[in-house]
mmCIF file of C-alpha atoms in Angstrom:
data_model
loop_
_atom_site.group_PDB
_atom_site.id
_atom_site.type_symbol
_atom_site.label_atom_id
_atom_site.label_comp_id
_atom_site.label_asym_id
_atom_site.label_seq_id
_atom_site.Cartn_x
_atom_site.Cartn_y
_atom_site.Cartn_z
ATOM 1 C CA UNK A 1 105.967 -91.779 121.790
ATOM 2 C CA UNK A 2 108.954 -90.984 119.429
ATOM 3 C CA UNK A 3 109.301 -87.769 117.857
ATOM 4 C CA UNK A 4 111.808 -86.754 115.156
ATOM 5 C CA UNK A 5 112.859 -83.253 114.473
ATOM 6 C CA UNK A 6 114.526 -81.856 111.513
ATOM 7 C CA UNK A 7 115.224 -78.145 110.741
ATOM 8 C CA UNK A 8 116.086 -76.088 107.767
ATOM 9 C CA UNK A 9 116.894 -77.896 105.245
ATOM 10 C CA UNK A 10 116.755 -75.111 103.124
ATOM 11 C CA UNK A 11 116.073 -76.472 99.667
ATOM 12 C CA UNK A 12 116.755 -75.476 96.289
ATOM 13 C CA UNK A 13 116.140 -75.631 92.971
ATOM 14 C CA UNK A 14 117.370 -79.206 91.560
ATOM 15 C CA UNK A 15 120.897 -78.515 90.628
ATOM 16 C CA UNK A 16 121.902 -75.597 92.642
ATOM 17 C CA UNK A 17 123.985 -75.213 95.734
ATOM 18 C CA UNK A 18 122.562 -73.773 99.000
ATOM 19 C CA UNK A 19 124.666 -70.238 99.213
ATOM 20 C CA UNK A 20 126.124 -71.440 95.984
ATOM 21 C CA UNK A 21 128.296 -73.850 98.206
ATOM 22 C CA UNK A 22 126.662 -76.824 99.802
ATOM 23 C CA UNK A 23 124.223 -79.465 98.229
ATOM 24 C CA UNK A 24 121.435 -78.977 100.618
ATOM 25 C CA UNK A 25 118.965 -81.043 98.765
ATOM 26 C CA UNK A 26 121.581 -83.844 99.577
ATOM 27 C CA UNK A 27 121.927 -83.356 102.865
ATOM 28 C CA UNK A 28 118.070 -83.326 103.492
ATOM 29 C CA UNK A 29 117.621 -86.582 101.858
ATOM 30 C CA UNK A 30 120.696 -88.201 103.603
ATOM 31 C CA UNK A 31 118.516 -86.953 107.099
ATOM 32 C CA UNK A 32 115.590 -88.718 105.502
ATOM 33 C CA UNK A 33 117.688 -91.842 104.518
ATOM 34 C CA UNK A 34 118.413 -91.233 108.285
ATOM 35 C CA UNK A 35 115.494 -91.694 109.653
ATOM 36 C CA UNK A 36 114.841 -94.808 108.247
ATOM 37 C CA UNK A 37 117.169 -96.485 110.089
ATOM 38 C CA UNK A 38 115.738 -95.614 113.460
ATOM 39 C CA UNK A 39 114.633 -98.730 115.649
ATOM 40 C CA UNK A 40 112.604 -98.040 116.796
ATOM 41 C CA UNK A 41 110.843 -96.000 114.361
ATOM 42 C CA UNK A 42 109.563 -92.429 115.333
ATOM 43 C CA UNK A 43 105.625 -91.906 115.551
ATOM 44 C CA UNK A 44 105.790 -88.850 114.012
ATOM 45 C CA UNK A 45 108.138 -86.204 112.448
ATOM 46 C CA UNK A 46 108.150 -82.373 113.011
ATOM 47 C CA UNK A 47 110.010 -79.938 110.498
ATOM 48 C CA UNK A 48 110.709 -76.805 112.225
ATOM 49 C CA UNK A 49 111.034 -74.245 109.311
ATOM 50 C CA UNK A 50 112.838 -73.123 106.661
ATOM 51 C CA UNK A 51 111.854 -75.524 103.929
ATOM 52 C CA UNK A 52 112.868 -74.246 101.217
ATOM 53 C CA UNK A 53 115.768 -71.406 100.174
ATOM 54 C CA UNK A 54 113.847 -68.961 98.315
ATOM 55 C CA UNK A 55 110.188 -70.258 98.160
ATOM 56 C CA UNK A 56 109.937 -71.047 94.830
ATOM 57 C CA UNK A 57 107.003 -73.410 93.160
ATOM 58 C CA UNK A 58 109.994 -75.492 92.204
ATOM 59 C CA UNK A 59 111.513 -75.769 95.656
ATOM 60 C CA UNK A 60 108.136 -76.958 97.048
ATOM 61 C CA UNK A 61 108.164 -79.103 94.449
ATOM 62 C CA UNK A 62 111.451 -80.657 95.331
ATOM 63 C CA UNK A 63 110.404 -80.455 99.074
ATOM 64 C CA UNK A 64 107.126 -82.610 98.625
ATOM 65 C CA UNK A 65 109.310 -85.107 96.292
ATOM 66 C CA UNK A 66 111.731 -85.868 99.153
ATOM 67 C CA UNK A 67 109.795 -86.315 101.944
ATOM 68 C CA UNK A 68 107.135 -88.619 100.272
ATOM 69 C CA UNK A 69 110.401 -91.298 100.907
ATOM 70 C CA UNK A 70 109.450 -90.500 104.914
ATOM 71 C CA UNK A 71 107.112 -92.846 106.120
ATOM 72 C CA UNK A 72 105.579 -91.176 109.312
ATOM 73 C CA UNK A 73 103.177 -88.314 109.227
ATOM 74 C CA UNK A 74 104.665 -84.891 108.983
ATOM 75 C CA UNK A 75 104.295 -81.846 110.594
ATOM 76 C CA UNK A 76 105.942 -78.541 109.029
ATOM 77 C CA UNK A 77 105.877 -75.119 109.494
ATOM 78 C CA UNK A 78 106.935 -71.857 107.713
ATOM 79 C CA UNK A 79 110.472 -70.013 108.756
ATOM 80 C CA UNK A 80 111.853 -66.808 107.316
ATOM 81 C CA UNK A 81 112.909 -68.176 104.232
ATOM 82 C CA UNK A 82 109.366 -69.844 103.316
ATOM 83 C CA UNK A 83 106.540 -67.685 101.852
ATOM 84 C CA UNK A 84 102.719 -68.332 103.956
ATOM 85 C CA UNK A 85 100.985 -68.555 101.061
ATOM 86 C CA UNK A 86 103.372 -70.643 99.094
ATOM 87 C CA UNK A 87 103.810 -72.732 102.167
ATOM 88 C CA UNK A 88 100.617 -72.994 102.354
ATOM 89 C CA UNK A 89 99.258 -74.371 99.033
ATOM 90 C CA UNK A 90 102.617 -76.744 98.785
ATOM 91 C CA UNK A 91 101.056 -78.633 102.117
ATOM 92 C CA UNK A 92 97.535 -77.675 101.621
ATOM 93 C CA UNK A 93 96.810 -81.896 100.814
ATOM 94 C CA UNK A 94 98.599 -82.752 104.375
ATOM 95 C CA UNK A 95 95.013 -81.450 105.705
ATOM 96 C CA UNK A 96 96.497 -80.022 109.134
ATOM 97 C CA UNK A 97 96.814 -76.236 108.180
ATOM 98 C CA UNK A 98 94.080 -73.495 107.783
ATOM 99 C CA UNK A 99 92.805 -72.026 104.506
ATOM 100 C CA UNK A 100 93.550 -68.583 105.734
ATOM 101 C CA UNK A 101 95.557 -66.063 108.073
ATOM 102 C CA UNK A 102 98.573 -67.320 109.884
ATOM 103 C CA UNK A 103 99.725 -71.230 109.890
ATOM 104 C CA UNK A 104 99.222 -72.208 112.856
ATOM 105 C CA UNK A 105 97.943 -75.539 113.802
ATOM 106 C CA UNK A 106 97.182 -78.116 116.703
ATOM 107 C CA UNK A 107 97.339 -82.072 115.768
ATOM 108 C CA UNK A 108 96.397 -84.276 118.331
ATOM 109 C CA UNK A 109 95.649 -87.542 116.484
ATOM 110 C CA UNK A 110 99.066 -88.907 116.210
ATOM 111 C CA UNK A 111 99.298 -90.510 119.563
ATOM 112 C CA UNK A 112 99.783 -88.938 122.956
ATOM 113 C CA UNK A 113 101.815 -86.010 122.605
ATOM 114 C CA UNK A 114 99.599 -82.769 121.266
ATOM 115 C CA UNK A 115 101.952 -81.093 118.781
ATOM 116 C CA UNK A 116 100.935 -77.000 118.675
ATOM 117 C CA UNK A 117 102.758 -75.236 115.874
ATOM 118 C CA UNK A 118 102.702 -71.613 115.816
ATOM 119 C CA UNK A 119 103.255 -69.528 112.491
ATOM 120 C CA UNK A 120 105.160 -66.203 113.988
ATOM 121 C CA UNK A 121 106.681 -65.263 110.396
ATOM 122 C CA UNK A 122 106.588 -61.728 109.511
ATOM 123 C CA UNK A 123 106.168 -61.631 106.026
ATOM 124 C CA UNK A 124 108.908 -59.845 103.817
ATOM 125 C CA UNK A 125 111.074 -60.013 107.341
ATOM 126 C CA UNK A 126 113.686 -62.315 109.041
ATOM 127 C CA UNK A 127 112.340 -61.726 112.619
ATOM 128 C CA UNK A 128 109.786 -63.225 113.905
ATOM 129 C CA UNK A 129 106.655 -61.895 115.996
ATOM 130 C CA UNK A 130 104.587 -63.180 118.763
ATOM 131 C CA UNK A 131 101.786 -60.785 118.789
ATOM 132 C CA UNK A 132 98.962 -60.620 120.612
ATOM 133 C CA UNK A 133 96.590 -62.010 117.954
ATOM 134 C CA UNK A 134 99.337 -65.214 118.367
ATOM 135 C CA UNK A 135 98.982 -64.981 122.057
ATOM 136 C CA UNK A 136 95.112 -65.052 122.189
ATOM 137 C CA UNK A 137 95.555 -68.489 119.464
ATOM 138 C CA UNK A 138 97.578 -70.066 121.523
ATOM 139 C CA UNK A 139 96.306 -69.326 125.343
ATOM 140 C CA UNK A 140 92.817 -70.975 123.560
ATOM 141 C CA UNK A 141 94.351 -73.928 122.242
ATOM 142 C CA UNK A 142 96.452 -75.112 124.654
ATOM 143 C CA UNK A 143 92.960 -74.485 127.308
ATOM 144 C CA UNK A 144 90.908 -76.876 124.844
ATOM 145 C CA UNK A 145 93.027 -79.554 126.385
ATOM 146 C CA UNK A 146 95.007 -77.974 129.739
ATOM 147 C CA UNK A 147 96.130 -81.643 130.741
ATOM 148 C CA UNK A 148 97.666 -83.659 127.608
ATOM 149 C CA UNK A 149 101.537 -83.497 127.063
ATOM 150 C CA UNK A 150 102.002 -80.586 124.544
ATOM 151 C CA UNK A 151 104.905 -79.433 121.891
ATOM 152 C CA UNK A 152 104.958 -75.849 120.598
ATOM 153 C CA UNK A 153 107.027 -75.532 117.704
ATOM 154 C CA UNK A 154 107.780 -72.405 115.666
ATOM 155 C CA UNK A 155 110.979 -70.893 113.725
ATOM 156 C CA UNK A 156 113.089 -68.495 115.146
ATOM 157 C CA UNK A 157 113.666 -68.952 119.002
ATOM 158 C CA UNK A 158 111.872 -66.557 121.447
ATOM 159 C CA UNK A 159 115.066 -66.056 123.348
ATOM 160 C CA UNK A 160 119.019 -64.690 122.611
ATOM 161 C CA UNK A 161 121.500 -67.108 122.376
ATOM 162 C CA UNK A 162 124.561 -64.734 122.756
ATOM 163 C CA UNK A 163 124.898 -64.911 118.991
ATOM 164 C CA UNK A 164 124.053 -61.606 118.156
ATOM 165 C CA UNK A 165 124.421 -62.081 114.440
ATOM 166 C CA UNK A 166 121.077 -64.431 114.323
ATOM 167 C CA UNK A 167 119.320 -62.717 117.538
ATOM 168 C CA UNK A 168 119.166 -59.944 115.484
ATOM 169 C CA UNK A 169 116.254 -62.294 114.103
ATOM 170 C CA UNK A 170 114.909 -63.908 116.379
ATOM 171 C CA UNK A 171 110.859 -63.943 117.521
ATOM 172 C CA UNK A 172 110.622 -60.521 119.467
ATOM 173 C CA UNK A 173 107.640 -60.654 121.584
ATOM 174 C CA UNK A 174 109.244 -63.609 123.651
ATOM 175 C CA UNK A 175 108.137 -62.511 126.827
ATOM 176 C CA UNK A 176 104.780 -62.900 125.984
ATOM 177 C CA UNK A 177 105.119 -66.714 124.946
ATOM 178 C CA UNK A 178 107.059 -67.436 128.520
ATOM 179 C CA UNK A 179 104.308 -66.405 130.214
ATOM 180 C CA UNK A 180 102.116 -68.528 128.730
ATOM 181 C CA UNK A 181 103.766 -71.454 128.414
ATOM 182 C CA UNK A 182 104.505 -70.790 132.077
ATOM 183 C CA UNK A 183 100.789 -71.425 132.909
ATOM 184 C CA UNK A 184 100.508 -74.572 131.119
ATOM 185 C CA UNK A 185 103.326 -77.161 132.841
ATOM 186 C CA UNK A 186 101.760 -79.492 130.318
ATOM 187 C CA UNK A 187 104.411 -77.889 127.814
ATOM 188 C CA UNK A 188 107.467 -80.728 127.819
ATOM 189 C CA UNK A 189 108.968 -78.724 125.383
ATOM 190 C CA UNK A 190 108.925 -75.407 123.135
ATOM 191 C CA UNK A 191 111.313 -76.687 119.960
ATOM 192 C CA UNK A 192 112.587 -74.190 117.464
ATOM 193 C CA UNK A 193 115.044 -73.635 114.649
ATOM 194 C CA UNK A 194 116.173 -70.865 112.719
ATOM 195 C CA UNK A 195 119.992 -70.948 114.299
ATOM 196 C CA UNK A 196 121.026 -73.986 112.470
ATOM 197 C CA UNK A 197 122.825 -75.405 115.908
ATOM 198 C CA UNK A 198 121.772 -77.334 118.829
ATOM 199 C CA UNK A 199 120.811 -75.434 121.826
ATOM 200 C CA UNK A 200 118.560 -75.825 124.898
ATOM 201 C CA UNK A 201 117.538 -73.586 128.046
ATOM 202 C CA UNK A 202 115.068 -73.250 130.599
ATOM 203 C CA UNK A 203 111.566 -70.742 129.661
ATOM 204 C CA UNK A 204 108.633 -70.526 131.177
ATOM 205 C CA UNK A 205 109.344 -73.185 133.608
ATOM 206 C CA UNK A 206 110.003 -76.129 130.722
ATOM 207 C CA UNK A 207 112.393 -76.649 128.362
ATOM 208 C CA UNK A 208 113.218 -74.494 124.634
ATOM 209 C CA UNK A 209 115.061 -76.305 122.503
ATOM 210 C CA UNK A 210 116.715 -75.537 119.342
ATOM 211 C CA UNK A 211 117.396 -77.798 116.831
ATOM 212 C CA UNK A 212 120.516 -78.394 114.466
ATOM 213 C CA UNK A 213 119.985 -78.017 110.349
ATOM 214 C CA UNK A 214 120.393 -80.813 108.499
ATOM 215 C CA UNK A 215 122.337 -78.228 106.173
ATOM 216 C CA UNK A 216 125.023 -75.674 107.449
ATOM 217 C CA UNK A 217 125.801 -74.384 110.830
ATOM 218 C CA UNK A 218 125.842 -70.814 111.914
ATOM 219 C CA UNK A 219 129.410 -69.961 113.470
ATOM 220 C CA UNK A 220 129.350 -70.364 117.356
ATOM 221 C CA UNK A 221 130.814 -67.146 117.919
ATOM 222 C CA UNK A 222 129.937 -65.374 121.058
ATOM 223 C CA UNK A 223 132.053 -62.223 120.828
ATOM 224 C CA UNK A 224 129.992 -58.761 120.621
ATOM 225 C CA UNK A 225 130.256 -57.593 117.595
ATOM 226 C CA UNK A 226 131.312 -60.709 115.908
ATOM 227 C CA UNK A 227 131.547 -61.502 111.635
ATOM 228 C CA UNK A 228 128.395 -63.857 110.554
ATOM 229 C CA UNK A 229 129.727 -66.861 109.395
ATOM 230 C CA UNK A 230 128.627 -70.886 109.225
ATOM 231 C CA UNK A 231 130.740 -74.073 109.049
ATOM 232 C CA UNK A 232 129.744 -77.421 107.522
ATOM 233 C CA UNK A 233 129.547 -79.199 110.692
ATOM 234 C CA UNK A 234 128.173 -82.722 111.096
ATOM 235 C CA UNK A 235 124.329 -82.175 110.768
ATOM 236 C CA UNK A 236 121.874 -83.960 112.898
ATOM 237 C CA UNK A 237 118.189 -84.495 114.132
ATOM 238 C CA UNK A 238 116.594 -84.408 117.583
ATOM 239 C CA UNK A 239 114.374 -87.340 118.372
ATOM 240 C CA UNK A 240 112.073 -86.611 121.213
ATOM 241 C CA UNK A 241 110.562 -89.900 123.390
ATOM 242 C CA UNK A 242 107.821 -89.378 125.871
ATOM 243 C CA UNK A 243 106.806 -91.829 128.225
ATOM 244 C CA UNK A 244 104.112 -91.466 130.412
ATOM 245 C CA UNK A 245 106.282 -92.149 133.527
ATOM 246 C CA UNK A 246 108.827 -90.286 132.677
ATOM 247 C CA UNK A 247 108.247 -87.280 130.477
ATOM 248 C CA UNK A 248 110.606 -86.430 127.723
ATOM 249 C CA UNK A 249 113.972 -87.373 127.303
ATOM 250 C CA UNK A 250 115.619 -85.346 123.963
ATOM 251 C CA UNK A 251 118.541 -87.098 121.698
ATOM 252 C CA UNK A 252 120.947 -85.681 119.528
ATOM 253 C CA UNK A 253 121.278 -88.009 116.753
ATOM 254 C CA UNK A 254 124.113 -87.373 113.875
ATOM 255 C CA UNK A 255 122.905 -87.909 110.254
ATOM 256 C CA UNK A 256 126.138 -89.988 109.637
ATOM 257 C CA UNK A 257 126.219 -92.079 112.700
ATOM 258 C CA UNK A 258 130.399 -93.199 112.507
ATOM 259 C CA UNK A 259 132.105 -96.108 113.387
ATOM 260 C CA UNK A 260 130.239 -98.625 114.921
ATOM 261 C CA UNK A 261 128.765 -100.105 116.502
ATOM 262 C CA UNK A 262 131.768 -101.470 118.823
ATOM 263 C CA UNK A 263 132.442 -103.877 121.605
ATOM 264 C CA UNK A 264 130.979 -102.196 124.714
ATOM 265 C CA UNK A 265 133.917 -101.459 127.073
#
């Protein structure tokens, strides 16, 4: 099973610039024009947060107007810069998230791979929580089915990545999410967003991985004490491919692919 991953696209209002500086909206379709080229093509595509800029009725607009050009099913949930309820009625048609109280979600009908998606937004805040209400959501539904090949996806990651301008916001309560994840091994991956770069680490005996925006990325600057910044880097998605003999393998894949392809040498 193939499983595409964008993040934080971060749209805006036709016609404005994300930050006032880069043409996100462009950027997310050129990801979407993207993934059409994919052979083959993913099952299934996951949009780890951030949506939209400011959460606007327009933005969702926008947001809903791009991706009806992708083809697979998608699967999106709410970061720091969506609004729940906004979120909620722009997607409220896709049929896979509640009518009330947090987003979360578990879809299991588009093929082998479970995809869990947790809402851990604080609303009104940049941080994220896993709180104990979260905990006892998630502990049921990954024991509904304790042996299928699981995703949990949610915004900010539950872990610091030595950039201690965005772990300032990150989803406190990690601790909490290790340990369960620990107790499923079912769990081939937690995937996040939020930090607009690509990053990966072992937690809870699996693996967390971060995925780039298809926007701006924040500085990679490790220093304590360091100045916030973000660079227009090349933007890219992570495609995910399960196999039943192997597990999953994870691939980087740049929106603008280069030069190529060449003799093989």
């Amino acid at each position: 099973m193939l499983i595409a991953q964008l993040s934080d696209p971060h749209l805006c209002a036709p016609g404005t610039l994300y930050q006032g500086l880069v043409d996100s909206n462009a950027m997310f379709a050129a990801a979407i024009r993207r993934l059409a080229t994919l052979d083959p093509s993913p099952e299934l595509v996951l949009i780890s947060g951030d949506v939209t800029e400011h959460a606007t009725p327009e933005e969702y607009r926008l947001a809903r107007l791009l991706m009806a050009d992708i083809r697979q099913p998608v699967l999106a949930i709410p970061g720091n810069h969506d609004e729940r309820e906004a979120f909620r009625a722009a997607f409220a048609d896709a049929g896979y998230l509640p009518a009330a109280g947090p987003l979360h979600f578990v879809a299991g009908d588009h093929g082998p791979v479970r995809v869990i998606g947790l809402d851990i937004s604080v609303p009104g805040q940049h941080h994220g929580d896993f709180d104990a209400a979260a905990a006892g959501w998630l502990e049921a539904a990954l024991a509904a089915e304790p042996d299928r090949p699981t995703l949990i996806m949610l915004h900010q990651p539950p872990i610091e990545t030595g950039i201690g301008f965005i772990d300032a916001y990150r989803c406190f309560n990690g601790e909490r999410l290790e340990a369960i994840v620990a107790r499923y091994p079912v769990v081939e991956r937690v995937l996040c967003g939020h930090v607009h770069r690509h990053m990966s680490l072992r937690f809870g005996g699996t693996l967390l991985q971060i995925a780039p925006s298809t926007t701006t990325a924040i500085a990679l600057r490790l220093a304590p004490g360091a100045e916030p910044a973000s660079f227009v880097e090349p933007p890219a998605l992570l495609l995910h491919h399960w196999r039943p003999d192997v597990g999953m393998v994870t691939h980087h894949v740049p929106i603008e692919p280069g030069e190529g392809p060449l003799a093989f040498f």
